[in-house]
Amino acid sequence: MFIVAISAPFFMIAGRAWSGRSRRWAVDRPEYGAFHRLNYLPLKAGAAGIWVLSFIPGAMARVSGSDAAEAIEFYTVFPVGMVLVAAKFWWPAALAPQWQKEWVARGGDVGAVDVPLWGPGETVPERAKKKGLQ
């Protein structure tokens, strides 16, 4: 349960970004060392949450005293970690949320504060209006 509790904030951040409740991050620069032009950091938080959850099979095997605990940890944590390391540098645009794809199609890019984050048919939340986002 402890591992699930640790991963919950990662999924909350990624969920808000994916659903579009939090969109301000889209105009920020990508993190240092990334080879993509857009910021996907909140979505990568979800990938980090999956990595944390990948510890569960190995932890359960270790707690139960299984001799295969190290092998289970290696075959779960290591591959997921390698995918996460790759995602640090490259994030496929196909894994972006639909609202972000539509924003990019309207001309959205890093630093493009003149392109509205919400489309013509969407209602801008009051919190975003208060922060000056449209």
Short mmCIF file of N, CA, C and O in Angstrom, two decimals:
data_model
loop_
_atom_site.label_atom_id
_atom_site.label_comp_id
_atom_site.label_asym_id
_atom_site.label_seq_id
_atom_site.Cartn_x
_atom_site.Cartn_y
_atom_site.Cartn_z
N MET A 1 0.82 -1.20 0.00
CA MET A 1 0.00 0.00 0.00
C MET A 1 0.87 1.26 0.00
O MET A 1 0.46 2.28 -0.52
N PHE A 2 2.04 1.16 0.61
CA PHE A 2 2.93 2.31 0.68
C PHE A 2 3.36 2.74 -0.73
O PHE A 2 3.40 3.92 -1.03
N ILE A 3 3.66 1.77 -1.60
CA ILE A 3 4.09 2.08 -2.96
C ILE A 3 2.96 2.74 -3.74
O ILE A 3 3.17 3.68 -4.50
N VAL A 4 1.74 2.27 -3.53
CA VAL A 4 0.59 2.88 -4.19
C VAL A 4 0.41 4.32 -3.73
O VAL A 4 0.13 5.22 -4.53
N ALA A 5 0.60 4.55 -2.44
CA ALA A 5 0.47 5.91 -1.91
C ALA A 5 1.55 6.84 -2.48
O ALA A 5 1.28 8.02 -2.74
N ILE A 6 2.73 6.31 -2.70
CA ILE A 6 3.80 7.12 -3.29
C ILE A 6 3.48 7.46 -4.74
O ILE A 6 3.75 8.57 -5.20
N SER A 7 2.90 6.53 -5.46
CA SER A 7 2.63 6.76 -6.89
C SER A 7 1.39 7.63 -7.12
O SER A 7 1.25 8.20 -8.21
N ALA A 8 0.52 7.76 -6.16
CA ALA A 8 -0.73 8.52 -6.33
C ALA A 8 -0.50 9.97 -6.78
O ALA A 8 -1.17 10.42 -7.71
N PRO A 9 0.43 10.72 -6.19
CA PRO A 9 0.63 12.10 -6.67
C PRO A 9 1.07 12.17 -8.13
O PRO A 9 0.68 13.08 -8.86
N PHE A 10 1.87 11.20 -8.56
CA PHE A 10 2.30 11.17 -9.97
C PHE A 10 1.09 11.02 -10.88
O PHE A 10 0.98 11.71 -11.90
N PHE A 11 0.18 10.12 -10.52
CA PHE A 11 -1.02 9.90 -11.34
C PHE A 11 -1.97 11.09 -11.28
O PHE A 11 -2.65 11.38 -12.26
N MET A 12 -2.02 11.77 -10.16
CA MET A 12 -2.87 12.95 -10.06
C MET A 12 -2.37 14.07 -10.98
O MET A 12 -3.16 14.71 -11.67
N ILE A 13 -1.07 14.29 -10.99
CA ILE A 13 -0.48 15.31 -11.87
C ILE A 13 -0.74 14.95 -13.33
O ILE A 13 -1.17 15.79 -14.12
N ALA A 14 -0.46 13.70 -13.69
CA ALA A 14 -0.66 13.27 -15.08
C ALA A 14 -2.13 13.30 -15.46
O ALA A 14 -2.48 13.67 -16.59
N GLY A 15 -3.01 12.93 -14.55
CA GLY A 15 -4.44 12.95 -14.84
C GLY A 15 -4.97 14.34 -15.11
O GLY A 15 -5.77 14.55 -16.03
N ARG A 16 -4.52 15.30 -14.31
CA ARG A 16 -4.95 16.69 -14.53
C ARG A 16 -4.42 17.21 -15.87
O ARG A 16 -5.11 17.92 -16.58
N ALA A 17 -3.20 16.83 -16.21
CA ALA A 17 -2.62 17.27 -17.49
C ALA A 17 -3.33 16.60 -18.66
O ALA A 17 -3.63 17.24 -19.66
N TRP A 18 -3.58 15.31 -18.55
CA TRP A 18 -4.21 14.57 -19.64
C TRP A 18 -5.63 15.05 -19.88
O TRP A 18 -6.06 15.22 -21.03
N SER A 19 -6.38 15.27 -18.81
CA SER A 19 -7.78 15.67 -18.94
C SER A 19 -7.93 17.11 -19.43
O SER A 19 -8.98 17.48 -19.92
N GLY A 20 -6.90 17.91 -19.27
CA GLY A 20 -6.97 19.31 -19.69
C GLY A 20 -7.38 20.25 -18.58
O GLY A 20 -7.51 21.44 -18.80
N ARG A 21 -7.57 19.73 -17.38
CA ARG A 21 -7.89 20.63 -16.26
C ARG A 21 -6.71 21.53 -15.95
O ARG A 21 -6.87 22.63 -15.48
N SER A 22 -5.51 21.04 -16.20
CA SER A 22 -4.29 21.82 -16.04
C SER A 22 -3.64 21.91 -17.42
O SER A 22 -3.24 20.90 -17.98
N ARG A 23 -3.54 23.12 -17.98
CA ARG A 23 -3.00 23.27 -19.33
C ARG A 23 -1.85 24.26 -19.42
O ARG A 23 -1.17 24.33 -20.44
N ARG A 24 -1.59 25.02 -18.40
CA ARG A 24 -0.56 26.06 -18.43
C ARG A 24 0.81 25.48 -18.77
O ARG A 24 1.63 26.12 -19.41
N TRP A 25 1.05 24.25 -18.38
CA TRP A 25 2.35 23.62 -18.60
C TRP A 25 2.68 23.48 -20.09
O TRP A 25 3.84 23.37 -20.45
N ALA A 26 1.67 23.48 -20.94
CA ALA A 26 1.89 23.26 -22.38
C ALA A 26 2.75 24.36 -23.00
O ALA A 26 3.46 24.10 -23.97
N VAL A 27 2.67 25.58 -22.50
CA VAL A 27 3.44 26.68 -23.09
C VAL A 27 4.84 26.79 -22.50
O VAL A 27 5.65 27.57 -22.98
N ASP A 28 5.14 26.01 -21.46
CA ASP A 28 6.47 26.04 -20.85
C ASP A 28 7.47 25.29 -21.72
O ASP A 28 7.12 24.39 -22.47
N ARG A 29 8.73 25.65 -21.54
CA ARG A 29 9.80 24.98 -22.27
C ARG A 29 9.95 23.55 -21.76
O ARG A 29 9.72 23.28 -20.59
N PRO A 30 10.34 22.62 -22.65
CA PRO A 30 10.59 21.26 -22.17
C PRO A 30 11.78 21.23 -21.23
O PRO A 30 12.61 22.14 -21.23
N GLU A 31 11.85 20.19 -20.43
CA GLU A 31 12.94 20.09 -19.47
C GLU A 31 14.28 19.96 -20.18
O GLU A 31 14.35 19.61 -21.35
N TYR A 32 15.33 20.25 -19.47
CA TYR A 32 16.68 20.22 -20.02
C TYR A 32 17.02 18.82 -20.52
O TYR A 32 16.80 17.84 -19.85
N GLY A 33 17.56 18.75 -21.71
CA GLY A 33 18.00 17.48 -22.27
C GLY A 33 16.96 16.77 -23.12
O GLY A 33 17.25 15.75 -23.70
N ALA A 34 15.77 17.30 -23.21
CA ALA A 34 14.73 16.66 -24.01
C ALA A 34 14.97 16.94 -25.49
O ALA A 34 15.43 18.02 -25.86
N PHE A 35 14.64 15.97 -26.33
CA PHE A 35 14.82 16.13 -27.77
C PHE A 35 13.50 16.42 -28.48
O PHE A 35 13.40 16.27 -29.68
N HIS A 36 12.50 16.83 -27.75
CA HIS A 36 11.23 17.20 -28.36
C HIS A 36 11.01 18.68 -28.12
O HIS A 36 11.56 19.26 -27.19
N ARG A 37 10.20 19.30 -28.95
CA ARG A 37 10.04 20.75 -28.86
C ARG A 37 8.95 21.17 -27.90
O ARG A 37 8.86 22.33 -27.54
N LEU A 38 8.09 20.26 -27.48
CA LEU A 38 7.00 20.60 -26.57
C LEU A 38 7.27 20.05 -25.18
O LEU A 38 8.06 19.12 -25.00
N ASN A 39 6.60 20.61 -24.21
CA ASN A 39 6.74 20.17 -22.83
C ASN A 39 5.75 19.04 -22.56
O ASN A 39 4.55 19.20 -22.75
N TYR A 40 6.25 17.90 -22.14
CA TYR A 40 5.41 16.76 -21.78
C TYR A 40 5.65 16.33 -20.33
O TYR A 40 5.29 15.23 -19.93
N LEU A 41 6.27 17.18 -19.54
CA LEU A 41 6.68 16.79 -18.19
C LEU A 41 5.54 16.28 -17.32
O LEU A 41 5.71 15.25 -16.66
N PRO A 42 4.36 16.90 -17.29
CA PRO A 42 3.30 16.33 -16.46
C PRO A 42 2.85 14.95 -16.92
O PRO A 42 2.46 14.12 -16.11
N LEU A 43 2.92 14.69 -18.21
CA LEU A 43 2.56 13.37 -18.71
C LEU A 43 3.63 12.35 -18.31
O LEU A 43 3.32 11.19 -18.01
N LYS A 44 4.86 12.79 -18.27
CA LYS A 44 5.95 11.92 -17.83
C LYS A 44 5.81 11.58 -16.36
O LYS A 44 6.32 10.55 -15.90
N ALA A 45 5.12 12.41 -15.61
CA ALA A 45 4.86 12.10 -14.20
C ALA A 45 4.02 10.82 -14.12
O ALA A 45 4.22 10.00 -13.21
N GLY A 46 3.09 10.65 -15.03
CA GLY A 46 2.30 9.41 -15.06
C GLY A 46 3.18 8.21 -15.35
O GLY A 46 3.00 7.14 -14.75
N ALA A 47 4.14 8.36 -16.25
CA ALA A 47 5.08 7.28 -16.52
C ALA A 47 5.92 6.97 -15.28
O ALA A 47 6.21 5.81 -14.98
N ALA A 48 6.29 8.00 -14.54
CA ALA A 48 7.03 7.78 -13.29
C ALA A 48 6.17 7.03 -12.27
O ALA A 48 6.67 6.19 -11.52
N GLY A 49 4.88 7.33 -12.24
CA GLY A 49 3.97 6.60 -11.36
C GLY A 49 3.89 5.14 -11.72
O GLY A 49 3.84 4.26 -10.83
N ILE A 50 3.89 4.83 -13.01
CA ILE A 50 3.90 3.43 -13.44
C ILE A 50 5.19 2.76 -13.00
O ILE A 50 5.20 1.61 -12.57
N TRP A 51 6.30 3.48 -13.08
CA TRP A 51 7.58 2.92 -12.65
C TRP A 51 7.55 2.60 -11.16
O TRP A 51 8.02 1.55 -10.74
N VAL A 52 7.00 3.51 -10.36
CA VAL A 52 6.89 3.25 -8.93
C VAL A 52 6.02 2.01 -8.69
O VAL A 52 6.35 1.16 -7.86
N LEU A 53 4.93 1.89 -9.42
CA LEU A 53 4.06 0.72 -9.27
C LEU A 53 4.75 -0.57 -9.71
O LEU A 53 4.38 -1.65 -9.24
N SER A 54 5.74 -0.47 -10.59
CA SER A 54 6.44 -1.67 -11.03
C SER A 54 7.25 -2.31 -9.90
O SER A 54 7.70 -3.45 -10.03
N PHE A 55 7.42 -1.60 -8.80
CA PHE A 55 8.11 -2.17 -7.65
C PHE A 55 7.24 -3.18 -6.90
O PHE A 55 7.74 -3.97 -6.12
N ILE A 56 5.92 -3.14 -7.09
CA ILE A 56 5.01 -3.97 -6.30
C ILE A 56 5.27 -5.47 -6.46
O ILE A 56 5.37 -6.17 -5.45
N PRO A 57 5.39 -6.02 -7.69
CA PRO A 57 5.60 -7.47 -7.77
C PRO A 57 6.87 -7.93 -7.04
O PRO A 57 6.85 -8.94 -6.33
N GLY A 58 7.95 -7.19 -7.20
CA GLY A 58 9.19 -7.57 -6.53
C GLY A 58 9.08 -7.42 -5.02
O GLY A 58 9.58 -8.26 -4.26
N ALA A 59 8.42 -6.37 -4.56
CA ALA A 59 8.25 -6.17 -3.12
C ALA A 59 7.39 -7.28 -2.52
O ALA A 59 7.68 -7.79 -1.44
N MET A 60 6.33 -7.65 -3.23
CA MET A 60 5.47 -8.72 -2.73
C MET A 60 6.23 -10.05 -2.69
O MET A 60 6.08 -10.84 -1.75
N ALA A 61 7.05 -10.30 -3.71
CA ALA A 61 7.84 -11.54 -3.72
C ALA A 61 8.86 -11.54 -2.60
O ALA A 61 9.09 -12.55 -1.95
N ARG A 62 9.46 -10.38 -2.34
CA ARG A 62 10.45 -10.29 -1.28
C ARG A 62 9.81 -10.49 0.09
O ARG A 62 10.34 -11.19 0.94
N VAL A 63 8.63 -9.89 0.29
CA VAL A 63 7.93 -10.03 1.57
C VAL A 63 7.51 -11.48 1.79
O VAL A 63 7.57 -11.99 2.91
N SER A 64 7.10 -12.16 0.73
CA SER A 64 6.66 -13.55 0.87
C SER A 64 7.83 -14.52 0.97
O SER A 64 7.63 -15.71 1.19
N GLY A 65 9.05 -14.02 0.81
CA GLY A 65 10.23 -14.86 0.95
C GLY A 65 10.56 -15.66 -0.28
O GLY A 65 11.30 -16.64 -0.21
N SER A 66 10.07 -15.27 -1.42
CA SER A 66 10.31 -16.00 -2.66
C SER A 66 11.78 -15.89 -3.08
O SER A 66 12.40 -14.83 -2.94
N ASP A 67 12.30 -16.99 -3.60
CA ASP A 67 13.67 -16.97 -4.10
C ASP A 67 13.79 -16.21 -5.42
O ASP A 67 14.88 -15.82 -5.81
N ALA A 68 12.67 -16.00 -6.06
CA ALA A 68 12.67 -15.33 -7.37
C ALA A 68 12.50 -13.82 -7.24
O ALA A 68 12.30 -13.14 -8.24
N ALA A 69 12.58 -13.29 -6.04
CA ALA A 69 12.31 -11.85 -5.82
C ALA A 69 13.23 -10.97 -6.66
O ALA A 69 12.78 -10.01 -7.28
N GLU A 70 14.52 -11.29 -6.68
CA GLU A 70 15.45 -10.46 -7.44
C GLU A 70 15.16 -10.52 -8.93
O GLU A 70 15.23 -9.50 -9.62
N ALA A 71 14.84 -11.70 -9.43
CA ALA A 71 14.52 -11.84 -10.85
C ALA A 71 13.24 -11.07 -11.18
O ALA A 71 13.15 -10.40 -12.22
N ILE A 72 12.26 -11.15 -10.32
CA ILE A 72 11.01 -10.43 -10.55
C ILE A 72 11.26 -8.93 -10.56
O ILE A 72 10.76 -8.21 -11.42
N GLU A 73 12.06 -8.46 -9.61
CA GLU A 73 12.40 -7.03 -9.57
C GLU A 73 13.13 -6.61 -10.85
O GLU A 73 12.85 -5.56 -11.42
N PHE A 74 14.05 -7.46 -11.29
CA PHE A 74 14.82 -7.14 -12.49
C PHE A 74 13.92 -7.06 -13.72
O PHE A 74 14.06 -6.16 -14.54
N TYR A 75 13.01 -8.00 -13.85
CA TYR A 75 12.16 -8.06 -15.05
C TYR A 75 10.96 -7.13 -15.00
O TYR A 75 10.23 -7.02 -15.98
N THR A 76 10.74 -6.45 -13.89
CA THR A 76 9.65 -5.47 -13.83
C THR A 76 10.20 -4.05 -13.75
O THR A 76 9.88 -3.20 -14.58
N VAL A 77 11.04 -3.79 -12.77
CA VAL A 77 11.53 -2.43 -12.54
C VAL A 77 12.49 -1.99 -13.65
O VAL A 77 12.40 -0.86 -14.15
N PHE A 78 13.38 -2.86 -14.06
CA PHE A 78 14.39 -2.48 -15.06
C PHE A 78 13.79 -2.10 -16.41
O PHE A 78 14.10 -1.02 -16.93
N PRO A 79 12.92 -2.92 -17.02
CA PRO A 79 12.37 -2.52 -18.33
C PRO A 79 11.53 -1.25 -18.26
O PRO A 79 11.63 -0.38 -19.15
N VAL A 80 10.71 -1.13 -17.23
CA VAL A 80 9.89 0.07 -17.10
C VAL A 80 10.78 1.29 -16.89
O VAL A 80 10.54 2.36 -17.44
N GLY A 81 11.84 1.13 -16.12
CA GLY A 81 12.79 2.22 -15.90
C GLY A 81 13.49 2.64 -17.18
O GLY A 81 13.70 3.83 -17.42
N MET A 82 13.82 1.69 -18.03
CA MET A 82 14.47 2.01 -19.30
C MET A 82 13.52 2.80 -20.22
O MET A 82 13.93 3.74 -20.89
N VAL A 83 12.26 2.41 -20.22
CA VAL A 83 11.28 3.16 -21.01
C VAL A 83 11.16 4.58 -20.47
O VAL A 83 11.08 5.55 -21.23
N LEU A 84 11.17 4.72 -19.15
CA LEU A 84 11.08 6.04 -18.53
C LEU A 84 12.30 6.89 -18.86
O LEU A 84 12.17 8.10 -19.13
N VAL A 85 13.47 6.29 -18.88
CA VAL A 85 14.68 7.03 -19.25
C VAL A 85 14.58 7.49 -20.71
O VAL A 85 14.91 8.63 -21.03
N ALA A 86 14.09 6.62 -21.57
CA ALA A 86 13.91 6.99 -22.98
C ALA A 86 12.89 8.13 -23.09
O ALA A 86 13.07 9.04 -23.90
N ALA A 87 11.83 8.08 -22.28
CA ALA A 87 10.80 9.13 -22.32
C ALA A 87 11.35 10.46 -21.84
O ALA A 87 10.82 11.51 -22.21
N LYS A 88 12.39 10.44 -21.04
CA LYS A 88 13.01 11.69 -20.59
C LYS A 88 13.51 12.50 -21.78
O LYS A 88 13.40 13.71 -21.83
N PHE A 89 14.03 11.79 -22.78
CA PHE A 89 14.61 12.45 -23.93
C PHE A 89 13.65 12.55 -25.12
O PHE A 89 13.75 13.44 -25.93
N TRP A 90 12.71 11.59 -25.25
CA TRP A 90 11.82 11.56 -26.39
C TRP A 90 10.44 11.12 -25.95
O TRP A 90 10.29 10.10 -25.27
N TRP A 91 9.43 11.88 -26.32
CA TRP A 91 8.04 11.54 -26.01
C TRP A 91 7.27 11.56 -27.32
O TRP A 91 7.23 12.57 -28.00
N PRO A 92 6.64 10.44 -27.69
CA PRO A 92 5.92 10.43 -28.97
C PRO A 92 4.70 11.35 -28.93
O PRO A 92 3.92 11.32 -27.97
N ALA A 93 4.54 12.14 -29.94
CA ALA A 93 3.42 13.08 -30.01
C ALA A 93 2.09 12.35 -29.99
O ALA A 93 1.07 12.91 -29.56
N ALA A 94 2.07 11.11 -30.42
CA ALA A 94 0.82 10.33 -30.41
C ALA A 94 0.33 10.08 -28.99
O ALA A 94 -0.86 9.85 -28.78
N LEU A 95 1.21 10.17 -28.00
CA LEU A 95 0.82 9.97 -26.61
C LEU A 95 0.43 11.27 -25.91
O LEU A 95 0.24 11.29 -24.71
N ALA A 96 0.30 12.33 -26.68
CA ALA A 96 -0.15 13.61 -26.12
C ALA A 96 -1.67 13.59 -26.01
O ALA A 96 -2.35 12.91 -26.77
N PRO A 97 -2.23 14.33 -25.06
CA PRO A 97 -3.69 14.38 -24.96
C PRO A 97 -4.31 15.09 -26.17
O PRO A 97 -3.67 15.91 -26.83
N GLN A 98 -5.55 14.77 -26.43
CA GLN A 98 -6.24 15.33 -27.59
C GLN A 98 -6.28 16.86 -27.56
O GLN A 98 -6.09 17.52 -28.57
N TRP A 99 -6.53 17.44 -26.38
CA TRP A 99 -6.61 18.90 -26.30
C TRP A 99 -5.28 19.53 -26.68
O TRP A 99 -5.26 20.60 -27.30
N GLN A 100 -4.14 18.88 -26.36
CA GLN A 100 -2.84 19.44 -26.71
C GLN A 100 -2.59 19.32 -28.21
O GLN A 100 -2.05 20.23 -28.83
N LYS A 101 -3.02 18.21 -28.80
CA LYS A 101 -2.89 18.06 -30.25
C LYS A 101 -3.68 19.14 -30.98
O LYS A 101 -3.21 19.72 -31.96
N GLU A 102 -4.89 19.42 -30.49
CA GLU A 102 -5.71 20.47 -31.10
C GLU A 102 -5.08 21.84 -30.91
O GLU A 102 -5.11 22.68 -31.82
N TRP A 103 -4.48 22.08 -29.74
CA TRP A 103 -3.81 23.35 -29.47
C TRP A 103 -2.63 23.54 -30.42
O TRP A 103 -2.43 24.63 -30.98
N VAL A 104 -1.86 22.48 -30.65
CA VAL A 104 -0.72 22.56 -31.58
C VAL A 104 -1.23 22.80 -33.00
O VAL A 104 -0.65 23.59 -33.75
N ALA A 105 -2.35 22.17 -33.37
CA ALA A 105 -2.91 22.37 -34.71
C ALA A 105 -3.37 23.81 -34.91
O ALA A 105 -3.34 24.32 -36.03
N ARG A 106 -3.78 24.48 -33.82
CA ARG A 106 -4.19 25.89 -33.91
C ARG A 106 -2.98 26.84 -33.92
O ARG A 106 -3.14 28.04 -34.01
N GLY A 107 -1.78 26.30 -33.79
CA GLY A 107 -0.58 27.13 -33.80
C GLY A 107 0.13 27.19 -32.46
O GLY A 107 1.07 27.96 -32.30
N GLY A 108 -0.31 26.40 -31.51
CA GLY A 108 0.31 26.40 -30.18
C GLY A 108 1.71 25.83 -30.21
O GLY A 108 2.01 24.88 -30.93
N ASP A 109 2.58 26.44 -29.44
CA ASP A 109 3.97 25.99 -29.33
C ASP A 109 4.53 26.53 -28.03
O ASP A 109 3.87 27.31 -27.34
N VAL A 110 5.73 26.19 -27.71
CA VAL A 110 6.38 26.67 -26.50
C VAL A 110 6.43 28.20 -26.53
O VAL A 110 6.87 28.79 -27.51
N GLY A 111 5.94 28.82 -25.50
CA GLY A 111 5.94 30.26 -25.40
C GLY A 111 4.84 30.96 -26.18
O GLY A 111 4.77 32.18 -26.18
N ALA A 112 3.98 30.20 -26.85
CA ALA A 112 2.91 30.80 -27.66
C ALA A 112 1.72 31.15 -26.79
O ALA A 112 0.71 30.48 -26.80
N VAL A 113 1.87 32.21 -26.01
CA VAL A 113 0.79 32.61 -25.11
C VAL A 113 -0.35 33.29 -25.86
O VAL A 113 -1.43 33.46 -25.31
N ASP A 114 -0.13 33.67 -27.12
CA ASP A 114 -1.19 34.30 -27.89
C ASP A 114 -2.17 33.28 -28.47
O ASP A 114 -3.27 33.63 -28.88
N VAL A 115 -1.80 31.99 -28.49
CA VAL A 115 -2.69 30.94 -28.97
C VAL A 115 -3.46 30.41 -27.77
O VAL A 115 -2.86 29.92 -26.81
N PRO A 116 -4.78 30.51 -27.78
CA PRO A 116 -5.56 30.07 -26.61
C PRO A 116 -5.40 28.57 -26.34
O PRO A 116 -5.38 27.76 -27.26
N LEU A 117 -5.25 28.24 -25.07
CA LEU A 117 -5.13 26.83 -24.68
C LEU A 117 -6.46 26.10 -24.79
O LEU A 117 -6.49 24.89 -24.90
N TRP A 118 -7.55 26.83 -24.77
CA TRP A 118 -8.88 26.23 -24.90
C TRP A 118 -9.40 26.52 -26.29
O TRP A 118 -9.28 27.65 -26.80
N GLY A 119 -10.00 25.54 -26.92
CA GLY A 119 -10.52 25.68 -28.27
C GLY A 119 -11.79 26.50 -28.32
O GLY A 119 -12.37 26.86 -27.29
N PRO A 120 -12.27 26.78 -29.53
CA PRO A 120 -13.47 27.61 -29.68
C PRO A 120 -14.71 27.01 -29.03
O PRO A 120 -15.57 27.73 -28.55
N GLY A 121 -14.85 25.72 -28.99
CA GLY A 121 -16.03 25.10 -28.40
C GLY A 121 -15.90 24.78 -26.93
O GLY A 121 -16.81 24.22 -26.33
N GLU A 122 -14.76 25.12 -26.32
CA GLU A 122 -14.52 24.79 -24.92
C GLU A 122 -14.74 26.00 -24.04
O GLU A 122 -14.51 27.13 -24.45
N THR A 123 -15.14 25.75 -22.82
CA THR A 123 -15.33 26.81 -21.84
C THR A 123 -14.08 26.92 -20.99
O THR A 123 -13.61 25.92 -20.44
N VAL A 124 -13.56 28.12 -20.88
CA VAL A 124 -12.37 28.35 -20.06
C VAL A 124 -12.79 28.33 -18.59
O VAL A 124 -13.69 29.08 -18.19
N PRO A 125 -12.16 27.48 -17.76
CA PRO A 125 -12.52 27.44 -16.34
C PRO A 125 -12.23 28.77 -15.65
O PRO A 125 -11.33 29.51 -16.04
N GLU A 126 -12.98 29.06 -14.61
CA GLU A 126 -12.82 30.32 -13.87
C GLU A 126 -11.41 30.46 -13.29
O GLU A 126 -10.85 31.54 -13.28
N ARG A 127 -10.84 29.35 -12.81
CA ARG A 127 -9.48 29.40 -12.24
C ARG A 127 -8.48 29.85 -13.29
O ARG A 127 -7.55 30.60 -13.01
N ALA A 128 -8.64 29.37 -14.52
CA ALA A 128 -7.72 29.74 -15.59
C ALA A 128 -7.91 31.21 -15.96
O ALA A 128 -6.93 31.91 -16.25
N LYS A 129 -9.14 31.68 -15.97
CA LYS A 129 -9.40 33.10 -16.26
C LYS A 129 -8.74 34.00 -15.24
O LYS A 129 -8.17 35.03 -15.56
N LYS A 130 -8.80 33.58 -13.97
CA LYS A 130 -8.19 34.38 -12.90
C LYS A 130 -6.69 34.45 -13.04
O LYS A 130 -6.06 35.42 -12.65
N LYS A 131 -6.09 33.39 -13.62
CA LYS A 131 -4.64 33.37 -13.82
C LYS A 131 -4.24 34.05 -15.13
O LYS A 131 -3.08 34.10 -15.46
N GLY A 132 -5.22 34.54 -15.87
CA GLY A 132 -4.92 35.22 -17.11
C GLY A 132 -4.75 34.30 -18.31
O GLY A 132 -4.27 34.72 -19.35
N LEU A 133 -5.14 33.05 -18.18
CA LEU A 133 -5.04 32.10 -19.28
C LEU A 133 -6.32 32.11 -20.08
O LEU A 133 -7.40 32.20 -19.54
N GLN A 134 -6.21 32.00 -21.35
CA GLN A 134 -7.38 31.89 -22.22
C GLN A 134 -7.15 30.73 -23.10
O GLN A 134 -7.51 29.86 -23.42
#
